[in-house]
mmCIF file of C-alpha atoms and ligand atoms in Angstrom:
data_model
loop_
_atom_site.group_PDB
_atom_site.id
_atom_site.type_symbol
_atom_site.label_atom_id
_atom_site.label_comp_id
_atom_site.label_asym_id
_atom_site.label_seq_id
_atom_site.Cartn_x
_atom_site.Cartn_y
_atom_site.Cartn_z
ATOM 1 C CA MET R 1490 -32.814 -46.057 -46.988
ATOM 2 C CA THR R 1491 -35.341 -48.481 -48.345
ATOM 3 C CA SER R 1492 -34.049 -52.004 -48.811
ATOM 4 C CA THR R 1493 -34.785 -54.071 -51.880
ATOM 5 C CA TYR R 1494 -36.545 -56.514 -49.584
ATOM 6 C CA ALA R 1495 -40.108 -55.798 -48.589
ATOM 7 C CA VAL R 1496 -39.803 -58.372 -45.830
ATOM 8 C CA LEU R 1497 -36.521 -59.405 -44.261
ATOM 9 C CA SER R 1498 -36.527 -61.343 -41.024
ATOM 10 C CA GLU R 1499 -33.746 -62.880 -38.977
ATOM 11 C CA GLY R 1500 -34.097 -65.429 -36.245
ATOM 12 C CA LEU R 1501 -37.693 -64.670 -35.327
ATOM 13 C CA GLU R 1502 -38.780 -66.764 -32.363
ATOM 14 C CA LYS R 1503 -42.068 -67.171 -30.572
ATOM 15 C CA ARG R 1504 -43.110 -69.445 -27.735
ATOM 16 C CA PHE R 1505 -46.579 -70.082 -26.417
ATOM 17 C CA GLY R 1506 -45.927 -71.719 -23.055
ATOM 18 C CA ASP R 1507 -44.249 -75.041 -23.891
ATOM 19 C CA VAL R 1508 -44.898 -74.713 -27.617
ATOM 20 C CA HIS R 1509 -41.963 -73.326 -29.579
ATOM 21 C CA ALA R 1510 -44.053 -72.063 -32.526
ATOM 22 C CA LEU R 1511 -41.202 -70.249 -34.296
ATOM 23 C CA ARG R 1512 -37.604 -71.353 -33.805
ATOM 24 C CA GLY R 1513 -35.660 -68.782 -35.792
ATOM 25 C CA LEU R 1514 -37.495 -67.742 -38.916
ATOM 26 C CA ASP R 1515 -35.246 -66.265 -41.618
ATOM 27 C CA LEU R 1516 -37.179 -64.888 -44.531
ATOM 28 C CA ALA R 1517 -36.359 -62.597 -47.449
ATOM 29 C CA VAL R 1518 -39.082 -61.367 -49.785
ATOM 30 C CA ALA R 1519 -37.903 -59.108 -52.602
ATOM 31 C CA GLN R 1520 -39.974 -56.022 -53.310
ATOM 32 C CA GLY R 1521 -42.684 -56.538 -55.899
ATOM 33 C CA THR R 1522 -42.627 -60.326 -55.667
ATOM 34 C CA ALA R 1523 -45.015 -62.868 -54.200
ATOM 35 C CA CYS R 1524 -43.668 -65.314 -51.656
ATOM 36 C CA GLY R 1525 -45.522 -68.442 -50.612
ATOM 37 C CA LEU R 1526 -44.992 -69.619 -47.048
ATOM 38 C CA LEU R 1527 -45.829 -73.267 -47.572
ATOM 39 C CA GLY R 1528 -46.237 -75.718 -44.757
ATOM 40 C CA PRO R 1529 -48.484 -78.199 -42.996
ATOM 41 C CA ASN R 1530 -50.854 -77.391 -40.173
ATOM 42 C CA GLY R 1531 -49.001 -76.251 -37.075
ATOM 43 C CA ALA R 1532 -45.797 -75.331 -38.943
ATOM 44 C CA GLY R 1533 -45.881 -71.753 -37.624
ATOM 45 C CA LYS R 1534 -47.248 -69.903 -40.661
ATOM 46 C CA THR R 1535 -49.952 -67.916 -38.870
ATOM 47 C CA THR R 1536 -47.565 -67.068 -36.045
ATOM 48 C CA ALA R 1537 -45.095 -65.742 -38.624
ATOM 49 C CA VAL R 1538 -47.798 -63.558 -40.189
ATOM 50 C CA ARG R 1539 -48.933 -62.275 -36.793
ATOM 51 C CA LEU R 1540 -45.364 -61.333 -35.863
ATOM 52 C CA LEU R 1541 -44.596 -59.660 -39.197
ATOM 53 C CA THR R 1542 -47.819 -57.642 -39.080
ATOM 54 C CA THR R 1543 -47.147 -56.430 -35.493
ATOM 55 C CA LEU R 1544 -50.111 -58.322 -34.028
ATOM 56 C CA LEU R 1545 -47.692 -60.261 -31.814
ATOM 57 C CA ARG R 1546 -44.251 -59.411 -30.420
ATOM 58 C CA PRO R 1547 -41.409 -61.845 -31.096
ATOM 59 C CA ASP R 1548 -39.440 -63.321 -28.180
ATOM 60 C CA ALA R 1549 -36.253 -62.970 -30.230
ATOM 61 C CA GLY R 1550 -35.063 -61.918 -33.651
ATOM 62 C CA SER R 1551 -35.617 -58.887 -35.818
ATOM 63 C CA ALA R 1552 -37.273 -57.904 -39.060
ATOM 64 C CA ARG R 1553 -37.756 -55.081 -41.501
ATOM 65 C CA VAL R 1554 -41.146 -54.846 -43.154
ATOM 66 C CA ALA R 1555 -42.028 -52.337 -45.892
ATOM 67 C CA GLY R 1556 -38.873 -50.385 -45.120
ATOM 68 C CA HIS R 1557 -39.371 -50.102 -41.360
ATOM 69 C CA ASP R 1558 -38.029 -51.867 -38.325
ATOM 70 C CA LEU R 1559 -40.702 -54.157 -36.944
ATOM 71 C CA LEU R 1560 -39.865 -53.592 -33.274
ATOM 72 C CA ARG R 1561 -38.829 -49.954 -33.306
ATOM 73 C CA GLU R 1562 -41.403 -48.601 -35.785
ATOM 74 C CA PRO R 1563 -44.487 -50.813 -35.536
ATOM 75 C CA ALA R 1564 -46.877 -47.948 -36.329
ATOM 76 C CA ALA R 1565 -45.005 -47.155 -39.563
ATOM 77 C CA VAL R 1566 -45.074 -50.832 -40.519
ATOM 78 C CA ARG R 1567 -48.837 -50.984 -39.867
ATOM 79 C CA ARG R 1568 -49.448 -47.977 -42.098
ATOM 80 C CA ARG R 1569 -47.825 -49.651 -45.092
ATOM 81 C CA ILE R 1570 -49.187 -53.171 -44.875
ATOM 82 C CA GLY R 1571 -52.482 -54.937 -45.380
ATOM 83 C CA VAL R 1572 -53.464 -58.231 -43.792
ATOM 84 C CA THR R 1573 -56.270 -60.692 -44.264
ATOM 85 C CA GLY R 1574 -56.409 -63.738 -42.133
ATOM 86 C CA GLN R 1575 -58.423 -66.720 -41.139
ATOM 87 C CA TYR R 1576 -59.851 -64.345 -38.511
ATOM 88 C CA ALA R 1577 -62.249 -62.161 -40.535
ATOM 89 C CA SER R 1578 -62.069 -58.451 -39.874
ATOM 90 C CA VAL R 1579 -65.356 -57.327 -41.429
ATOM 91 C CA ASP R 1580 -68.507 -56.579 -39.429
ATOM 92 C CA GLY R 1581 -71.390 -58.918 -40.311
ATOM 93 C CA ASP R 1582 -74.090 -56.427 -39.312
ATOM 94 C CA LEU R 1583 -72.856 -53.849 -41.832
ATOM 95 C CA THR R 1584 -73.281 -54.182 -45.578
ATOM 96 C CA GLY R 1585 -70.297 -54.749 -47.830
ATOM 97 C CA ARG R 1586 -70.388 -51.117 -48.881
ATOM 98 C CA GLN R 1587 -70.643 -49.837 -45.300
ATOM 99 C CA ASN R 1588 -67.725 -52.027 -44.227
ATOM 100 C CA LEU R 1589 -65.431 -50.706 -46.938
ATOM 101 C CA ARG R 1590 -66.459 -47.080 -46.416
ATOM 102 C CA LEU R 1591 -65.824 -47.456 -42.699
ATOM 103 C CA PHE R 1592 -62.319 -48.845 -43.335
ATOM 104 C CA ALA R 1593 -61.627 -46.057 -45.811
ATOM 105 C CA ARG R 1594 -62.705 -43.382 -43.328
ATOM 106 C CA LEU R 1595 -60.799 -44.993 -40.440
ATOM 107 C CA HIS R 1596 -57.654 -44.904 -42.520
ATOM 108 C CA ARG R 1597 -58.331 -41.400 -43.832
ATOM 109 C CA VAL R 1598 -58.401 -42.498 -47.465
ATOM 110 C CA ARG R 1599 -59.393 -39.700 -49.812
ATOM 111 C CA GLY R 1600 -62.769 -40.297 -51.482
ATOM 112 C CA PRO R 1601 -63.894 -43.150 -49.197
ATOM 113 C CA ALA R 1602 -67.169 -43.745 -51.082
ATOM 114 C CA GLU R 1603 -65.437 -43.954 -54.460
ATOM 115 C CA ARG R 1604 -62.722 -46.224 -53.119
ATOM 116 C CA ALA R 1605 -65.372 -48.539 -51.639
ATOM 117 C CA ASP R 1606 -67.287 -48.698 -54.936
ATOM 118 C CA GLU R 1607 -64.127 -49.358 -56.912
ATOM 119 C CA LEU R 1608 -63.206 -52.304 -54.669
ATOM 120 C CA LEU R 1609 -66.749 -53.732 -54.656
ATOM 121 C CA GLU R 1610 -66.667 -53.728 -58.454
ATOM 122 C CA ARG R 1611 -63.206 -55.249 -58.625
ATOM 123 C CA PHE R 1612 -64.100 -58.129 -56.325
ATOM 124 C CA GLY R 1613 -67.444 -58.920 -57.937
ATOM 125 C CA LEU R 1614 -69.403 -57.665 -54.928
ATOM 126 C CA ALA R 1615 -71.236 -54.736 -56.531
ATOM 127 C CA GLU R 1616 -74.563 -56.573 -56.662
ATOM 128 C CA ALA R 1617 -74.355 -57.721 -53.056
ATOM 129 C CA ALA R 1618 -72.968 -54.379 -51.852
ATOM 130 C CA ASP R 1619 -76.059 -53.352 -49.893
ATOM 131 C CA ARG R 1620 -76.696 -56.639 -48.140
ATOM 132 C CA PRO R 1621 -75.366 -57.283 -44.621
ATOM 133 C CA ALA R 1622 -72.038 -59.116 -44.797
ATOM 134 C CA SER R 1623 -73.497 -61.824 -42.542
ATOM 135 C CA THR R 1624 -75.608 -62.984 -45.527
ATOM 136 C CA TYR R 1625 -72.538 -63.453 -47.749
ATOM 137 C CA SER R 1626 -71.222 -66.882 -48.742
ATOM 138 C CA GLY R 1627 -67.791 -67.944 -47.472
ATOM 139 C CA GLY R 1628 -66.188 -66.940 -50.761
ATOM 140 C CA MET R 1629 -67.858 -63.507 -50.808
ATOM 141 C CA ARG R 1630 -66.868 -62.922 -47.212
ATOM 142 C CA ARG R 1631 -63.252 -63.755 -47.996
ATOM 143 C CA ARG R 1632 -63.313 -61.373 -50.982
ATOM 144 C CA LEU R 1633 -64.760 -58.590 -48.835
ATOM 145 C CA ASP R 1634 -62.049 -59.231 -46.289
ATOM 146 C CA LEU R 1635 -59.413 -58.986 -49.004
ATOM 147 C CA ALA R 1636 -61.008 -55.782 -50.342
ATOM 148 C CA ALA R 1637 -60.942 -54.303 -46.821
ATOM 149 C CA SER R 1638 -57.217 -54.996 -46.532
ATOM 150 C CA LEU R 1639 -56.635 -53.151 -49.819
ATOM 151 C CA VAL R 1640 -58.551 -49.987 -48.989
ATOM 152 C CA ARG R 1641 -55.284 -48.222 -48.186
ATOM 153 C CA ARG R 1642 -53.278 -49.604 -51.129
ATOM 154 C CA PRO R 1643 -50.681 -51.389 -48.988
ATOM 155 C CA ASP R 1644 -47.081 -51.850 -50.123
ATOM 156 C CA VAL R 1645 -47.018 -55.326 -48.628
ATOM 157 C CA LEU R 1646 -50.056 -57.561 -48.378
ATOM 158 C CA PHE R 1647 -50.161 -60.552 -46.012
ATOM 159 C CA LEU R 1648 -52.641 -63.306 -46.813
ATOM 160 C CA ASP R 1649 -53.068 -66.139 -44.344
ATOM 161 C CA GLU R 1650 -54.441 -69.191 -46.169
ATOM 162 C CA PRO R 1651 -56.559 -67.041 -48.488
ATOM 163 C CA THR R 1652 -58.488 -69.906 -50.081
ATOM 164 C CA THR R 1653 -58.664 -72.615 -47.417
ATOM 165 C CA GLY R 1654 -62.219 -73.948 -47.245
ATOM 166 C CA LEU R 1655 -63.415 -72.208 -50.417
ATOM 167 C CA ASP R 1656 -65.046 -73.874 -53.430
ATOM 168 C CA PRO R 1657 -63.003 -73.885 -56.689
ATOM 169 C CA GLY R 1658 -64.961 -70.952 -58.183
ATOM 170 C CA SER R 1659 -64.328 -68.678 -55.204
ATOM 171 C CA ARG R 1660 -60.747 -69.871 -55.033
ATOM 172 C CA ASN R 1661 -60.159 -68.852 -58.651
ATOM 173 C CA ARG R 1662 -61.592 -65.370 -58.058
ATOM 174 C CA ILE R 1663 -59.236 -64.863 -55.119
ATOM 175 C CA TRP R 1664 -56.324 -66.147 -57.212
ATOM 176 C CA ASP R 1665 -57.177 -63.692 -59.997
ATOM 177 C CA ALA R 1666 -57.363 -60.805 -57.520
ATOM 178 C CA VAL R 1667 -53.971 -61.709 -56.046
ATOM 179 C CA ARG R 1668 -52.416 -61.997 -59.512
ATOM 180 C CA GLU R 1669 -53.720 -58.516 -60.388
ATOM 181 C CA LEU R 1670 -52.152 -57.125 -57.240
ATOM 182 C CA THR R 1671 -48.760 -58.647 -57.893
ATOM 183 C CA ALA R 1672 -48.938 -57.441 -61.505
ATOM 184 C CA ASP R 1673 -49.461 -53.944 -60.057
ATOM 185 C CA GLY R 1674 -46.283 -54.281 -58.024
ATOM 186 C CA THR R 1675 -47.712 -55.045 -54.582
ATOM 187 C CA THR R 1676 -45.492 -57.377 -52.583
ATOM 188 C CA VAL R 1677 -47.461 -60.376 -51.344
ATOM 189 C CA LEU R 1678 -46.642 -62.809 -48.588
ATOM 190 C CA LEU R 1679 -49.174 -65.603 -48.514
ATOM 191 C CA THR R 1680 -49.374 -68.740 -46.457
ATOM 192 C CA THR R 1681 -50.769 -71.956 -47.835
ATOM 193 C CA GLN R 1682 -50.902 -75.690 -47.283
ATOM 194 C CA TYR R 1683 -51.121 -76.346 -51.017
ATOM 195 C CA LEU R 1684 -48.193 -76.620 -53.376
ATOM 196 C CA GLU R 1685 -50.623 -75.925 -56.209
ATOM 197 C CA GLU R 1686 -51.660 -72.587 -54.703
ATOM 198 C CA ALA R 1687 -48.050 -71.542 -54.177
ATOM 199 C CA ASP R 1688 -47.339 -72.625 -57.749
ATOM 200 C CA GLN R 1689 -50.222 -70.490 -59.041
ATOM 201 C CA LEU R 1690 -49.419 -67.336 -57.079
ATOM 202 C CA ALA R 1691 -45.868 -67.246 -55.810
ATOM 203 C CA ASP R 1692 -42.560 -66.360 -57.450
ATOM 204 C CA ASP R 1693 -40.719 -68.035 -54.597
ATOM 205 C CA ILE R 1694 -41.619 -70.609 -51.997
ATOM 206 C CA ALA R 1695 -40.328 -70.909 -48.448
ATOM 207 C CA LEU R 1696 -41.175 -74.294 -46.992
ATOM 208 C CA VAL R 1697 -41.882 -73.957 -43.271
ATOM 209 C CA ASN R 1698 -41.514 -76.888 -40.938
ATOM 210 C CA GLN R 1699 -41.552 -76.776 -37.143
ATOM 211 C CA GLY R 1700 -41.042 -73.056 -36.923
ATOM 212 C CA ARG R 1701 -38.204 -72.724 -39.407
ATOM 213 C CA VAL R 1702 -37.737 -72.236 -43.129
ATOM 214 C CA ALA R 1703 -36.589 -75.698 -44.176
ATOM 215 C CA HIS R 1704 -36.192 -75.103 -47.903
ATOM 216 C CA THR R 1705 -36.534 -72.276 -50.434
ATOM 217 C CA GLY R 1706 -36.884 -72.268 -54.196
ATOM 218 C CA SER R 1707 -39.092 -71.492 -57.145
ATOM 219 C CA PRO R 1708 -42.350 -73.426 -57.614
ATOM 220 C CA ALA R 1709 -40.731 -75.243 -60.554
ATOM 221 C CA GLN R 1710 -37.810 -76.294 -58.355
ATOM 222 C CA PHE R 1711 -40.201 -77.604 -55.728
ATOM 223 C CA LYS R 1712 -42.202 -79.582 -58.248
ATOM 224 C CA ALA R 1713 -39.020 -80.964 -59.767
ATOM 225 C CA VAL R 1714 -38.004 -82.435 -56.395
ATOM 226 C CA ILE R 1715 -40.554 -85.172 -56.880
ATOM 227 C CA GLY R 1716 -41.624 -84.855 -60.483
ATOM 228 C CA ALA R 1717 -45.062 -85.342 -61.914
ATOM 229 C CA GLN R 1718 -46.684 -88.730 -62.306
ATOM 230 C CA VAL R 1719 -47.570 -89.511 -65.915
ATOM 231 C CA GLU R 1720 -49.987 -92.311 -66.687
ATOM 232 C CA VAL R 1721 -51.543 -93.449 -69.949
ATOM 233 C CA VAL R 1722 -54.131 -96.164 -70.444
ATOM 234 C CA VAL R 1723 -54.207 -97.746 -73.882
ATOM 235 C CA THR R 1724 -56.934 -99.669 -75.686
ATOM 236 C CA GLU R 1725 -54.978 -102.845 -76.476
ATOM 237 C CA ALA R 1726 -52.278 -104.716 -74.642
ATOM 238 C CA ASP R 1727 -49.980 -104.875 -77.654
ATOM 239 C CA VAL R 1728 -49.536 -101.081 -77.874
ATOM 240 C CA MET R 1729 -48.286 -100.817 -74.282
ATOM 241 C CA VAL R 1730 -44.676 -101.202 -75.394
ATOM 242 C CA LYS R 1731 -45.113 -98.446 -77.975
ATOM 243 C CA ALA R 1732 -46.628 -96.170 -75.318
ATOM 244 C CA ALA R 1733 -43.733 -96.984 -72.990
ATOM 245 C CA ALA R 1734 -41.241 -95.958 -75.678
ATOM 246 C CA VAL R 1735 -42.944 -92.561 -75.993
ATOM 247 C CA LEU R 1736 -42.968 -92.050 -72.209
ATOM 248 C CA ASP R 1737 -39.341 -93.093 -72.001
ATOM 249 C CA GLN R 1738 -38.435 -90.541 -74.664
ATOM 250 C CA LEU R 1739 -40.444 -87.764 -72.990
ATOM 251 C CA THR R 1740 -39.419 -88.376 -69.392
ATOM 252 C CA GLY R 1741 -36.117 -90.198 -69.562
ATOM 253 C CA ALA R 1742 -37.484 -92.373 -66.762
ATOM 254 C CA GLU R 1743 -38.048 -96.114 -66.633
ATOM 255 C CA PRO R 1744 -41.746 -96.733 -67.398
ATOM 256 C CA SER R 1745 -43.794 -99.021 -65.175
ATOM 257 C CA PHE R 1746 -46.516 -101.377 -66.404
ATOM 258 C CA ASP R 1747 -49.903 -102.289 -65.005
ATOM 259 C CA HIS R 1748 -50.952 -105.048 -67.389
ATOM 260 C CA GLU R 1749 -54.373 -105.599 -65.901
ATOM 261 C CA ARG R 1750 -55.408 -101.961 -66.506
ATOM 262 C CA ARG R 1751 -53.310 -101.641 -69.697
ATOM 263 C CA ALA R 1752 -51.662 -98.667 -68.037
ATOM 264 C CA VAL R 1753 -48.117 -97.384 -68.476
ATOM 265 C CA GLY R 1754 -46.699 -94.913 -65.976
ATOM 266 C CA ALA R 1755 -43.569 -92.836 -65.494
ATOM 267 C CA VAL R 1756 -42.312 -90.016 -63.321
ATOM 268 C CA THR R 1757 -41.070 -86.868 -65.005
ATOM 269 C CA ARG R 1758 -39.001 -84.095 -63.498
ATOM 270 C CA ASP R 1759 -39.521 -82.015 -66.619
ATOM 271 C CA VAL R 1760 -41.847 -79.300 -65.301
ATOM 272 C CA THR R 1761 -42.533 -78.066 -68.839
ATOM 273 C CA LEU R 1762 -44.274 -81.278 -69.883
ATOM 274 C CA THR R 1763 -47.984 -80.640 -70.417
ATOM 275 C CA LEU R 1764 -50.898 -82.998 -70.925
ATOM 276 C CA PRO R 1765 -51.625 -81.719 -74.477
ATOM 277 C CA ARG R 1766 -48.031 -82.366 -75.501
ATOM 278 C CA LEU R 1767 -48.131 -85.833 -73.980
ATOM 279 C CA VAL R 1768 -51.319 -86.658 -75.883
ATOM 280 C CA ARG R 1769 -49.933 -85.203 -79.136
ATOM 281 C CA GLU R 1770 -46.752 -87.265 -78.934
ATOM 282 C CA LEU R 1771 -48.656 -90.452 -78.221
ATOM 283 C CA ASP R 1772 -51.052 -89.717 -81.046
ATOM 284 C CA ALA R 1773 -48.189 -89.036 -83.449
ATOM 285 C CA ALA R 1774 -46.712 -92.406 -82.502
ATOM 286 C CA GLY R 1775 -50.043 -94.056 -83.318
ATOM 287 C CA VAL R 1776 -50.890 -95.114 -79.764
ATOM 288 C CA PRO R 1777 -54.685 -95.454 -79.305
ATOM 289 C CA LEU R 1778 -55.428 -93.840 -75.921
ATOM 290 C CA LEU R 1779 -58.218 -94.522 -73.483
ATOM 291 C CA ASP R 1780 -56.969 -92.112 -70.834
ATOM 292 C CA ALA R 1781 -53.969 -89.959 -70.030
ATOM 293 C CA SER R 1782 -53.086 -88.006 -66.923
ATOM 294 C CA LEU R 1783 -50.288 -85.832 -65.596
ATOM 295 C CA LYS R 1784 -50.473 -85.320 -61.868
ATOM 296 C CA PRO R 1785 -48.239 -82.740 -60.182
ATOM 297 C CA PRO R 1786 -46.806 -83.721 -56.812
ATOM 298 C CA THR R 1787 -48.638 -82.625 -53.683
ATOM 299 C CA LEU R 1788 -47.112 -80.799 -50.734
ATOM 300 C CA ASP R 1789 -47.167 -84.132 -48.885
ATOM 301 C CA ASP R 1790 -45.002 -85.780 -51.574
ATOM 302 C CA VAL R 1791 -42.511 -82.927 -51.635
ATOM 303 C CA PHE R 1792 -42.467 -82.589 -47.886
ATOM 304 C CA LEU R 1793 -41.773 -86.257 -47.345
ATOM 305 C CA ARG R 1794 -38.949 -86.256 -49.883
ATOM 306 C CA LEU R 1795 -37.281 -83.130 -48.533
ATOM 307 C CA THR R 1796 -37.457 -84.274 -44.930
ATOM 308 C CA GLU R 1797 -36.129 -87.717 -45.965
ATOM 309 C CA GLU R 1798 -33.224 -86.084 -47.782
ATOM 310 C CA ARG R 1799 -32.476 -84.023 -44.698
ATOM 311 C CA ALA R 1800 -32.525 -87.074 -42.467
ATOM 312 C CA ALA R 1801 -30.230 -89.033 -44.799
HETATM 313 N N1 LIG S 2446 -52.092 -68.458 -29.094
HETATM 314 C C1 LIG S 2446 -51.515 -69.663 -29.028
HETATM 315 N N2 LIG S 2446 -51.408 -70.324 -27.865
HETATM 316 C C2 LIG S 2446 -50.818 -71.529 -27.784
HETATM 317 N N3 LIG S 2446 -50.273 -72.176 -28.856
HETATM 318 C C3 LIG S 2446 -50.365 -71.575 -30.040
HETATM 319 C C4 LIG S 2446 -50.987 -70.291 -30.202
HETATM 320 N N4 LIG S 2446 -50.905 -69.957 -31.513
HETATM 321 C C5 LIG S 2446 -50.271 -70.967 -32.128
HETATM 322 N N5 LIG S 2446 -49.942 -71.946 -31.262
HETATM 323 C C6 LIG S 2446 -49.193 -73.195 -31.579
HETATM 324 O O1 LIG S 2446 -48.047 -72.836 -32.317
HETATM 325 C C7 LIG S 2446 -47.796 -73.765 -33.360
HETATM 326 C C8 LIG S 2446 -47.801 -73.037 -34.689
HETATM 327 O O2 LIG S 2446 -49.117 -72.598 -34.936
HETATM 328 P P1 LIG S 2446 -49.533 -71.727 -36.208
HETATM 329 O O3 LIG S 2446 -48.593 -70.602 -36.352
HETATM 330 O O4 LIG S 2446 -50.975 -71.404 -36.066
HETATM 331 O O5 LIG S 2446 -49.292 -72.784 -37.395
HETATM 332 P P2 LIG S 2446 -49.912 -72.823 -38.862
HETATM 333 O O6 LIG S 2446 -50.517 -71.492 -39.148
HETATM 334 O O7 LIG S 2446 -48.739 -73.144 -39.744
HETATM 335 O O8 LIG S 2446 -50.911 -73.923 -38.874
HETATM 336 C C9 LIG S 2446 -48.862 -74.829 -33.218
HETATM 337 O O9 LIG S 2446 -48.346 -75.887 -32.475
HETATM 338 C C10 LIG S 2446 -49.968 -74.120 -32.488
HETATM 339 O O10 LIG S 2446 -50.762 -75.028 -31.767
HETATM 340 MG MG1 LIG S 2447 -52.459 -70.991 -39.786
#
């Protein structure tokens, strides 16, 4: 029987000598959804991916991945998953096209040449297809790596920090590719250090801290833990009170004043508030604006708050 979870783990543990990298990881990823494993450096994210993709054996615990038992049927799990990691799997001496054809042949994909071409096109690598992969930029390399992991059309795709170290343009291309995959029904488990990335790509977030899932929820729930910081700068000191009234109405929070900068700030937990709406409301109230910003919380903000709440 296939479960409705593409990934379901219980009590996964892994030690490296004295380091207890995973201390009982419980994770449930529903089929066809994208889950973001969010956590700081050293939290255990990569270890979790390596265990769930059969690259490492757990010391304790169990898991089902893509309908198969991780420990009893590792070969079946491997056949149904794709993985791209910080450790690149493509060969720099081969061209992009050669790399993908090789993967396709290794995995006995029908029509290896066509599959390679299709993926090169999809990831914007058609023009660079006949250059050695060693000449690719970091972003191109990462896209080729992602393409290689998709050659077999996996049921579950694991992405370990897919955009860390990439420029915003490359990051957006990877995001688009991941969104297309999830729209097609592929289950995605991605790790990230950025709340923003999880917000962009994941249906659900599992916050990992010290080898355990410390908190789960939707991206909106995570952002609402802290709320976004709203700030408006007005042209004249005597409209600050008017601006504060608008912020108060929008956020329900006590506004703060920075008289020197003619700035009024507030924190909102309303995740539906957008910058255009903020500007429209202020404009409608006749507040002359110099600047307005709406900053979502960072992982650091959320992390601090959640660990404080736990301690209290
Ligand atoms: N092969 C290894 N040998 C020794 N320690 C390791 C090894 N892999 C990971 N660790 C340690 O395990 C912890 C979790 O690491 P990792 O899973 O890479 O975290 P993350 O991916 O969240 O940054 C860290 O303290 C790391 O130093
Ligand atoms: Mg890692």
